[in-house]
Amino acid sequence: MTDLRKPPAVLRTTRHRLPLLKLSRPQQWHKGAMLFAAPAAAGVIDQPTALLRATVAAIAFTLLSIGIYAFNDVRDAPDDRRHPRKQYRPVAAGLISPPVALIWGGAAAVAGLATAASVGLPTLGLGIAYLVTQLLYVYGLKHVAVVDVVVVALGFVLRAAAGATAARVPVSNWFLLVSLFGALFLVAGKRRAEWAAADARSRPVLAAYSSAWLDQLTTVALLGTSLSYGLWAFQYLGHDVFRELLAVSFLPFLTGLLRYGLLVSSGRGELPEHEIFRDRVLLVAGLSWALLVGAGLYLA
């Protein structure tokens, strides 16, 4: 019988020039863009001080995420070795030993908290909350149905809130709701794709879900995201001609949500960051939305 606690011999021969970089998952660093969402929505991202503080906060949360990825890969190494794609992660493949990965993750987490502290105690507090909730996720909550989805979505909300505290801008309730429901929508799509691919080998919690419930969650999240965004965007109607473009931006925003929902229903969505650039309709909708929002906020 194969011992899944140890990397197979075939994987031990796998080479990667920068295994610590791979362990840090640079393909996920784009999530740091969430730290710029609040100052951008507040219309201050073009101010050097706000941009700098948001950038420092983004670096802090990227470092915290690197720490979480390292801890997660050590914890999940036995399950990852049974997965066709995740078996090539450095710890699962035997490229990095668990102690080295834990030291790397711990150093990244400490550096992240120190960086967050440099932009203020509120941002540090959110950084600590992010680190604690994600560690709880890695070491247990990821196996609790429903809770696992909420915790992942909460991570995006904490990022968005940290961007606001770092840039020292107020954040509306509607903005936080868009962040929450939008994150739930992406997570629901990811879980739906994993469930359809019978990916329970590396994510046992999927066995607790049904396709009907995941479809229901996707629908609820889509509705919550669209309504929250609409209420945020339409509140500016009547202020001036450019701010009315925010209301118009609702159309490409909704188109993108519906298009992504269609992709999820067809079995795609496990890698949301890839689908956005692979699908032309999603890409055009996203660019149109960004142009309208940018013009509405910064040409007024």
XYZ file of N, CA and C in Angstrom, residues 10-220:
633
model
N 8.584 9.164 -7.793
C 8.531 9.884 -9.063
C 8.474 11.388 -8.839
N 7.850 11.801 -7.728
C 7.736 13.226 -7.446
C 9.012 13.778 -6.837
N 9.778 12.920 -6.163
C 11.019 13.394 -5.564
C 12.023 13.836 -6.628
N 11.870 13.286 -7.829
C 12.787 13.647 -8.899
C 12.362 14.916 -9.613
N 11.156 15.412 -9.289
C 10.669 16.632 -9.922
C 11.541 17.814 -9.511
N 11.925 18.632 -10.471
C 12.802 19.749 -10.189
C 12.070 21.062 -10.398
N 12.371 22.007 -9.562
C 11.847 23.354 -9.719
C 12.917 24.306 -9.229
N 13.304 25.237 -10.063
C 14.426 26.102 -9.738
C 14.184 26.945 -8.490
N 12.965 27.371 -8.281
C 12.662 28.243 -7.149
C 11.486 27.664 -6.362
N 11.690 26.580 -5.631
C 10.570 25.944 -4.917
C 9.932 26.845 -3.872
N 10.725 27.712 -3.215
C 10.131 28.613 -2.222
C 9.214 29.635 -2.894
N 9.590 30.057 -4.107
C 8.717 30.968 -4.847
C 7.424 30.264 -5.236
N 7.543 29.021 -5.673
C 6.351 28.258 -6.031
C 5.469 28.037 -4.813
N 6.098 27.769 -3.655
C 5.352 27.600 -2.414
C 4.566 28.855 -2.076
N 5.095 30.025 -2.457
C 4.461 31.313 -2.155
C 3.324 31.654 -3.109
N 3.124 30.842 -4.131
C 2.020 30.992 -5.089
C 1.913 32.400 -5.670
N 2.897 32.821 -6.443
C 2.835 34.163 -7.041
C 1.622 34.370 -7.944
N 1.053 33.273 -8.468
C -0.128 33.404 -9.317
C -1.345 33.887 -8.536
N -1.250 33.888 -7.197
C -2.354 34.346 -6.355
C -2.141 35.762 -5.822
N -1.014 36.358 -6.132
C -0.715 37.675 -5.570
C -1.644 38.763 -6.094
N -2.340 38.476 -7.192
C -3.262 39.481 -7.727
C -4.390 39.798 -6.737
N -4.600 38.929 -5.764
C -5.637 39.189 -4.764
C -5.336 40.445 -3.955
N -4.069 40.877 -3.988
C -3.712 42.120 -3.311
C -4.406 43.331 -3.901
N -4.960 43.177 -5.107
C -5.682 44.293 -5.729
C -6.892 44.708 -4.900
N -7.407 43.784 -4.072
C -8.541 44.122 -3.215
C -8.213 45.258 -2.260
N -6.926 45.412 -1.931
C -6.527 46.472 -1.005
C -6.661 47.857 -1.636
N -6.768 47.925 -2.958
C -6.900 49.204 -3.645
C -8.356 49.537 -3.948
N -9.259 48.595 -3.690
C -10.660 48.788 -4.053
C -11.309 49.949 -3.300
N -11.125 50.001 -1.983
C -11.759 51.049 -1.184
C -11.239 52.439 -1.534
N -9.916 52.668 -1.571
C -9.447 54.006 -1.962
C -9.831 54.363 -3.390
N -9.908 53.364 -4.285
C -10.337 53.654 -5.659
C -11.791 54.077 -5.669
N -12.646 53.357 -4.933
C -14.068 53.689 -4.883
C -14.313 55.026 -4.200
N -13.403 55.411 -3.290
C -13.546 56.695 -2.587
C -13.012 57.859 -3.419
N -12.403 57.557 -4.558
C -11.908 58.611 -5.437
C -10.588 59.217 -5.016
N -9.778 58.462 -4.220
C -8.514 59.029 -3.735
C -7.298 58.227 -4.190
N -7.512 57.223 -5.038
C -6.400 56.380 -5.439
C -5.366 57.151 -6.260
N -5.774 58.320 -6.798
C -4.835 59.145 -7.572
C -4.005 60.068 -6.679
N -4.240 60.014 -5.368
C -3.455 60.803 -4.430
C -2.252 59.983 -3.973
N -1.027 60.506 -4.118
C 0.186 59.730 -3.817
C 0.198 59.084 -2.432
N -0.238 59.827 -1.419
C -0.195 59.283 -0.058
C -1.128 58.092 0.085
N -2.350 58.230 -0.410
C -3.318 57.138 -0.323
C -2.842 55.929 -1.118
N -2.285 56.164 -2.293
C -1.785 55.071 -3.125
C -0.628 54.347 -2.441
N 0.275 55.113 -1.836
C 1.417 54.506 -1.159
C 0.971 53.660 0.020
N 0.060 54.190 0.832
C -0.400 53.461 2.009
C -1.160 52.193 1.602
N -1.948 52.279 0.541
C -2.664 51.099 0.059
C -1.684 50.055 -0.480
N -0.627 50.526 -1.124
C 0.389 49.614 -1.653
C 1.106 48.872 -0.522
N 1.443 49.606 0.535
C 2.094 48.970 1.691
C 1.162 47.925 2.303
N -0.128 48.255 2.412
C -1.095 47.301 2.961
C -1.222 46.080 2.052
N -1.187 46.294 0.740
C -1.266 45.175 -0.199
C -0.066 44.248 -0.034
N 1.110 44.828 0.162
C 2.322 44.031 0.400
C 2.173 43.235 1.701
N 1.626 43.880 2.721
C 1.441 43.214 4.010
C 0.537 41.998 3.882
N -0.579 42.152 3.200
C -1.520 41.036 3.086
C -1.010 39.967 2.120
N -0.179 40.351 1.177
C 0.455 39.350 0.315
C 1.400 38.487 1.133
N 2.161 39.117 2.030
C 3.063 38.364 2.903
C 2.278 37.451 3.849
N 1.169 37.950 4.374
C 0.337 37.121 5.243
C -0.211 35.922 4.470
N -0.603 36.155 3.222
C -1.113 35.066 2.397
C -0.042 34.025 2.118
N 1.190 34.481 1.887
C 2.299 33.552 1.661
C 2.469 32.639 2.881
N 2.358 33.232 4.066
C 2.445 32.430 5.279
C 1.340 31.388 5.342
N 0.116 31.797 5.007
C -1.019 30.870 5.023
C -0.821 29.748 4.008
N -0.352 30.083 2.808
C -0.126 29.060 1.783
C 0.879 28.015 2.268
N 1.937 28.471 2.936
C 2.958 27.540 3.426
C 2.376 26.597 4.484
N 1.649 27.172 5.438
C 1.036 26.329 6.474
C 0.034 25.355 5.862
N -0.735 25.852 4.901
C -1.745 25.022 4.249
C -1.111 23.851 3.506
N -0.015 24.112 2.799
C 0.602 23.057 2.003
C 1.226 21.981 2.878
N 1.733 22.363 4.042
C 2.248 21.367 4.979
C 1.097 20.528 5.526
N 0.018 21.196 5.897
C -1.147 20.498 6.454
C -1.798 19.565 5.438
N -1.841 19.970 4.173
C -2.571 19.214 3.156
C -1.702 18.303 2.300
N -0.413 18.230 2.597
C 0.499 17.455 1.740
C 0.015 16.028 1.471
N -0.448 15.272 2.474
C -0.909 13.903 2.184
C -2.071 13.865 1.184
N -3.031 14.778 1.329
C -4.161 14.819 0.397
C -3.733 15.329 -0.972
N -2.807 16.293 -0.990
C -2.362 16.858 -2.260
C -1.702 15.812 -3.148
N -1.060 14.831 -2.544
C -0.361 13.806 -3.331
C -1.323 12.907 -4.101
N -2.609 12.978 -3.754
C -3.603 12.191 -4.479
C -4.315 13.019 -5.543
N -3.914 14.273 -5.679
C -4.583 15.172 -6.618
C -3.718 15.330 -7.873
N -4.329 15.270 -9.064
C -3.536 15.333 -10.303
C -2.767 16.619 -10.502
N -3.252 17.722 -9.945
C -2.556 19.003 -10.118
C -1.801 19.413 -8.854
N -2.411 19.243 -7.700
C -1.802 19.700 -6.461
C -0.624 18.835 -6.002
N -0.473 17.655 -6.606
C 0.637 16.791 -6.210
C 1.995 17.405 -6.542
N 1.993 18.427 -7.386
C 3.246 19.072 -7.759
C 3.585 20.280 -6.889
N 2.790 20.538 -5.879
C 3.148 21.584 -4.936
C 4.441 21.183 -4.224
N 5.309 22.137 -3.909
C 6.656 21.811 -3.403
C 6.697 20.867 -2.210
N 5.825 21.056 -1.237
C 5.863 20.185 -0.057
C 5.369 18.785 -0.420
N 4.264 18.707 -1.146
C 3.726 17.409 -1.546
C 4.699 16.651 -2.441
N 5.426 17.380 -3.284
C 6.371 16.753 -4.214
C 7.717 16.460 -3.576
N 7.923 16.864 -2.331
C 9.180 16.595 -1.651
C 10.296 17.554 -1.997
N 9.954 18.678 -2.642
C 10.971 19.669 -2.992
C 11.364 20.526 -1.802
N 10.453 20.655 -0.839
C 10.705 21.429 0.377
C 10.224 20.601 1.556
N 11.024 20.514 2.595
C 10.616 19.751 3.776
C 9.601 20.562 4.581
N 8.717 19.893 5.315
C 7.738 20.604 6.134
C 8.352 21.620 7.097
N 9.450 21.307 7.808
C 10.031 22.320 8.715
C 10.458 23.586 7.985
N 11.085 23.427 6.810
C 11.507 24.597 6.045
C 10.295 25.412 5.605
N 9.244 24.723 5.172
C 8.031 25.421 4.737
C 7.401 26.191 5.896
N 7.392 25.593 7.084
C 6.808 26.257 8.248
C 7.632 27.475 8.668
N 8.952 27.363 8.583
C 9.809 28.508 8.909
C 9.572 29.644 7.908
N 9.501 29.272 6.642
C 9.238 30.258 5.589
C 7.889 30.944 5.818
N 6.862 30.142 6.109
C 5.537 30.700 6.347
C 5.487 31.578 7.574
N 6.150 31.153 8.645
C 6.172 31.956 9.864
C 6.870 33.284 9.659
N 7.993 33.259 8.922
C 8.720 34.497 8.648
C 7.879 35.448 7.804
N 7.167 34.895 6.816
C 6.315 35.727 5.962
C 5.183 36.345 6.765
N 4.593 35.567 7.665
C 3.488 36.066 8.480
C 3.942 37.187 9.408
N 5.096 37.010 10.052
C 5.628 38.052 10.941
C 5.947 39.312 10.149
N 6.560 39.145 8.974
C 6.871 40.296 8.128
C 5.595 41.000 7.678
N 4.557 40.224 7.408
C 3.284 40.811 6.997
C 2.651 41.650 8.085
N 2.675 41.133 9.323
C 2.107 41.886 10.436
C 2.911 43.159 10.707
N 4.240 43.064 10.612
C 5.078 44.243 10.822
C 4.804 45.299 9.755
N 4.614 44.855 8.528
C 4.319 45.786 7.435
C 2.950 46.424 7.627
N 1.978 45.642 8.053
C 0.635 46.181 8.304
C 0.674 47.215 9.423
N 1.481 46.950 10.449
C 1.581 47.879 11.574
C 2.142 49.226 11.142
N 2.939 49.238 10.080
C 3.557 50.488 9.626
C 2.554 51.482 9.067
N 1.346 51.013 8.741
C 0.331 51.934 8.228
C -0.797 52.167 9.224
N -0.624 51.669 10.450
C -1.600 51.990 11.481
C -2.151 50.782 12.220
N -2.607 51.023 13.436
C -3.149 49.947 14.260
C -4.417 49.316 13.677
N -5.332 50.106 13.075
C -6.524 49.465 12.480
C -6.160 48.438 11.412
N -5.190 48.772 10.563
C -4.771 47.832 9.528
C -4.090 46.624 10.149
N -3.306 46.831 11.193
C -2.685 45.720 11.907
C -3.754 44.812 12.497
N -4.779 45.410 13.101
C -5.858 44.609 13.674
C -6.545 43.741 12.630
N -6.783 44.321 11.454
C -7.403 43.544 10.383
C -6.456 42.467 9.877
N -5.148 42.773 9.878
C -4.165 41.774 9.481
C -4.149 40.594 10.433
N -4.228 40.882 11.724
C -4.268 39.807 12.726
C -5.539 38.986 12.559
N -6.657 39.668 12.351
C -7.929 38.962 12.154
C -7.861 38.059 10.921
N -7.248 38.571 9.859
C -7.102 37.784 8.633
C -6.237 36.548 8.892
N -5.116 36.744 9.563
C -4.205 35.628 9.826
C -4.865 34.573 10.705
N -5.557 35.009 11.746
C -6.187 34.063 12.671
C -7.290 33.265 11.976
N -8.172 33.963 11.249
C -9.283 33.258 10.591
C -8.773 32.284 9.535
N -7.736 32.675 8.800
C -7.216 31.786 7.771
C -6.484 30.589 8.364
N -5.804 30.780 9.491
C -5.166 29.649 10.162
C -6.220 28.682 10.704
N -7.301 29.234 11.251
C -8.397 28.384 11.703
C -8.992 27.599 10.534
N -9.039 28.260 9.376
C -9.521 27.586 8.173
C -8.605 26.431 7.797
N -7.307 26.687 7.775
C -6.326 25.669 7.376
C -6.356 24.473 8.317
N -6.474 24.739 9.617
C -6.352 23.673 10.605
C -7.696 23.145 11.117
N -8.761 23.345 10.367
C -10.020 22.732 10.782
C -11.270 23.226 10.089
N -11.422 24.549 9.947
C -12.677 25.062 9.414
C -12.901 24.720 7.948
N -11.850 24.398 7.212
C -12.009 24.031 5.806
C -12.779 22.716 5.650
N -12.918 21.974 6.754
C -13.637 20.707 6.718
C -15.061 20.833 7.255
N -15.494 22.053 7.558
C -16.847 22.283 8.072
C -17.678 22.911 6.961
N -18.656 22.180 6.469
C -19.481 22.646 5.358
C -20.140 23.979 5.681
N -20.245 24.838 4.725
C -20.797 26.188 4.794
C -19.800 27.148 5.455
N -19.281 26.764 6.629
C -18.316 27.620 7.321
C -17.088 27.841 6.448
N -16.671 26.814 5.722
C -15.485 26.948 4.877
C -15.675 28.017 3.806
N -16.858 28.059 3.230
C -17.156 29.051 2.190
C -17.175 30.465 2.779
N -17.808 30.618 3.936
C -17.930 31.925 4.568
C -16.562 32.463 4.980
N -15.704 31.595 5.505
C -14.386 32.046 5.957
C -13.538 32.521 4.782
N -13.589 31.803 3.668
C -12.835 32.232 2.487
C -13.338 33.588 2.007
N -14.661 33.756 1.960
C -15.232 35.036 1.533
C -14.860 36.150 2.514
N -14.836 35.830 3.801
C -14.473 36.817 4.810
C -13.066 37.343 4.584
N -12.184 36.493 4.085
C -10.820 36.928 3.805
C -10.782 38.081 2.814
N -11.642 38.044 1.805
C -11.701 39.122 0.823
C -12.243 40.406 1.444
N -13.224 40.264 2.329
C -13.796 41.440 2.985
C -12.760 42.102 3.884
N -11.991 41.308 4.605
C -10.945 41.860 5.470
C -9.880 42.580 4.648
N -9.557 42.055 3.484
C -8.614 42.739 2.599
C -9.169 44.100 2.188
N -10.427 44.107 1.756
C -11.040 45.357 1.307
C -11.085 46.377 2.433
N -11.448 45.930 3.634
C -11.508 46.838 4.784
C -10.120 47.358 5.146
N -9.105 46.508 5.016
C -7.736 46.926 5.325
C -7.255 47.996 4.351
N -7.677 47.900 3.104
C -7.325 48.938 2.137
C -7.906 50.283 2.534
N -9.109 50.250 3.098
C -9.765 51.486 3.528
C -9.052 52.088 4.740
N -8.724 51.247 5.729
C -8.050 51.777 6.920
C -6.653 52.282 6.588
N -5.967 51.589 5.672
C -4.618 52.014 5.308
C -4.638 53.374 4.615
N -5.595 53.549 3.700
C -5.693 54.817 2.971
C -6.440 55.879 3.769
N -6.984 55.466 4.913
C -7.722 56.385 5.790
C -8.920 57.012 5.090
N -9.724 56.152 4.495
C -10.954 56.604 3.846
C -12.127 55.843 4.455
N -13.275 56.483 4.568
C -14.458 55.769 5.056
C -14.925 54.772 4.008
N -15.517 53.710 4.439
C -16.015 52.713 3.502
C -17.501 52.504 3.772
N -18.292 52.515 2.703
C -19.740 52.397 2.866
C -20.136 50.951 3.138
N -21.307 50.799 3.739
C -21.832 49.463 3.988
C -22.071 48.717 2.687
N -22.497 49.476 1.660
C -22.752 48.849 0.366
C -21.465 48.287 -0.220
N -20.367 48.989 -0.031
C -19.083 48.507 -0.546
C -18.696 47.190 0.120
N -18.879 47.113 1.434
C -18.544 45.882 2.143
C -19.455 44.734 1.712
N -20.729 45.048 1.457
C -21.653 44.016 1.007
C -21.287 43.521 -0.389
N -20.879 44.433 -1.268
C -20.432 44.017 -2.605
C -19.224 43.095 -2.471
N -18.291 43.450 -1.591
C -17.105 42.625 -1.373
C -17.486 41.242 -0.856
N -18.412 41.201 0.106
C -18.810 39.927 0.706
C -19.532 39.037 -0.300
N -20.573 39.588 -0.926
C -21.351 38.772 -1.857
C -20.546 38.426 -3.105
N -19.699 39.359 -3.560
C -18.854 39.070 -4.710
C -17.896 37.928 -4.418
N -17.309 37.951 -3.223
C -16.406 36.871 -2.836
C -17.164 35.550 -2.705
N -18.359 35.592 -2.125
C -19.175 34.384 -2.016
C -19.498 33.814 -3.395
N -19.751 34.709 -4.350
C -20.064 34.277 -5.706
C -18.886 33.527 -6.329
N -17.680 34.069 -6.166
C -16.489 33.418 -6.706
C -16.202 32.091 -5.999
N -16.351 32.080 -4.677
C -16.087 30.857 -3.918
C -17.117 29.787 -4.262
N -18.376 30.196 -4.404
C -19.421 29.234 -4.764
C -19.138 28.623 -6.136
N -18.692 29.461 -7.078
C -18.354 28.953 -8.397
C -17.192 27.978 -8.351
N -16.207 28.299 -7.519
C -15.042 27.413 -7.371
C -15.456 26.071 -6.772
N -16.271 26.109 -5.724
C -16.730 24.870 -5.102
C -17.590 24.058 -6.081
N -18.404 24.751 -6.862
C -19.263 24.060 -7.831
C -18.426 23.319 -8.860
N -17.350 23.961 -9.343
C -16.478 23.326 -10.334
C -15.734 22.141 -9.710
N -15.278 22.315 -8.464
C -14.574 21.234 -7.788
C -15.506 20.052 -7.546
N -16.744 20.350 -7.159
C -17.719 19.284 -6.920
C -18.002 18.516 -8.210
N -18.164 19.241 -9.313
C -18.440 18.593 -10.593
C -17.280 17.728 -11.054
N -16.063 18.114 -10.650
C -14.875 17.353 -11.049
C -14.557 16.236 -10.066
N -15.452 16.010 -9.100
C -15.242 14.971 -8.076
C -13.902 15.170 -7.384
N -13.661 16.425 -6.951
C -12.366 16.783 -6.378
C -12.299 16.519 -4.871
N -13.165 15.650 -4.367
C -13.200 15.376 -2.934
C -11.932 14.697 -2.434
N -11.088 14.240 -3.367
C -9.832 13.611 -2.948
C -8.956 14.584 -2.170
N -8.985 15.861 -2.560
C -8.159 16.840 -1.858
C -9.000 17.826 -1.050
N -10.321 17.736 -1.174
C -11.203 18.619 -0.407
C -12.393 17.791 0.080
N -12.229 17.041 1.163
C -13.268 16.132 1.643
C -14.597 16.804 1.952
N -14.580 18.090 2.285
C -15.824 18.771 2.650
C -16.826 18.782 1.497
N -16.345 18.581 0.278
C -17.245 18.580 -0.881
C -18.295 17.492 -0.780
N -17.988 16.431 -0.045
C -18.942 15.342 0.104
C -20.205 15.781 0.833
N -20.105 16.862 1.602
C -21.260 17.358 2.355
C -22.171 18.221 1.501
N -21.708 18.600 0.314
C -22.490 19.485 -0.545
C -23.246 18.712 -1.615
N -24.274 19.351 -2.119
C -25.005 18.814 -3.272
C -24.980 19.855 -4.370
N -25.167 19.426 -5.596
C -25.163 20.376 -6.714
C -26.286 21.392 -6.568
N -27.440 20.952 -6.040
C -28.573 21.856 -5.876
C -28.240 22.969 -4.880
N -27.583 22.613 -3.761
C -27.248 23.631 -2.764
C -26.207 24.601 -3.299
N -25.214 24.084 -4.005
C -24.186 24.945 -4.565
C -24.772 25.885 -5.615
N -25.724 25.389 -6.392
C -26.403 26.253 -7.363
C -27.210 27.327 -6.640
N -27.841 26.945 -5.538
C -28.616 27.905 -4.746
C -27.709 28.980 -4.170
N -26.546 28.582 -3.650
C -25.592 29.531 -3.095
C -25.093 30.485 -4.177
N -24.818 29.961 -5.352
C -24.366 30.797 -6.458
C -25.422 31.836 -6.815
N -26.681 31.412 -6.842
C -27.779 32.331 -7.178
C -27.937 33.422 -6.117
N -27.903 33.024 -4.849
C -28.035 33.992 -3.754
C -26.885 34.995 -3.792
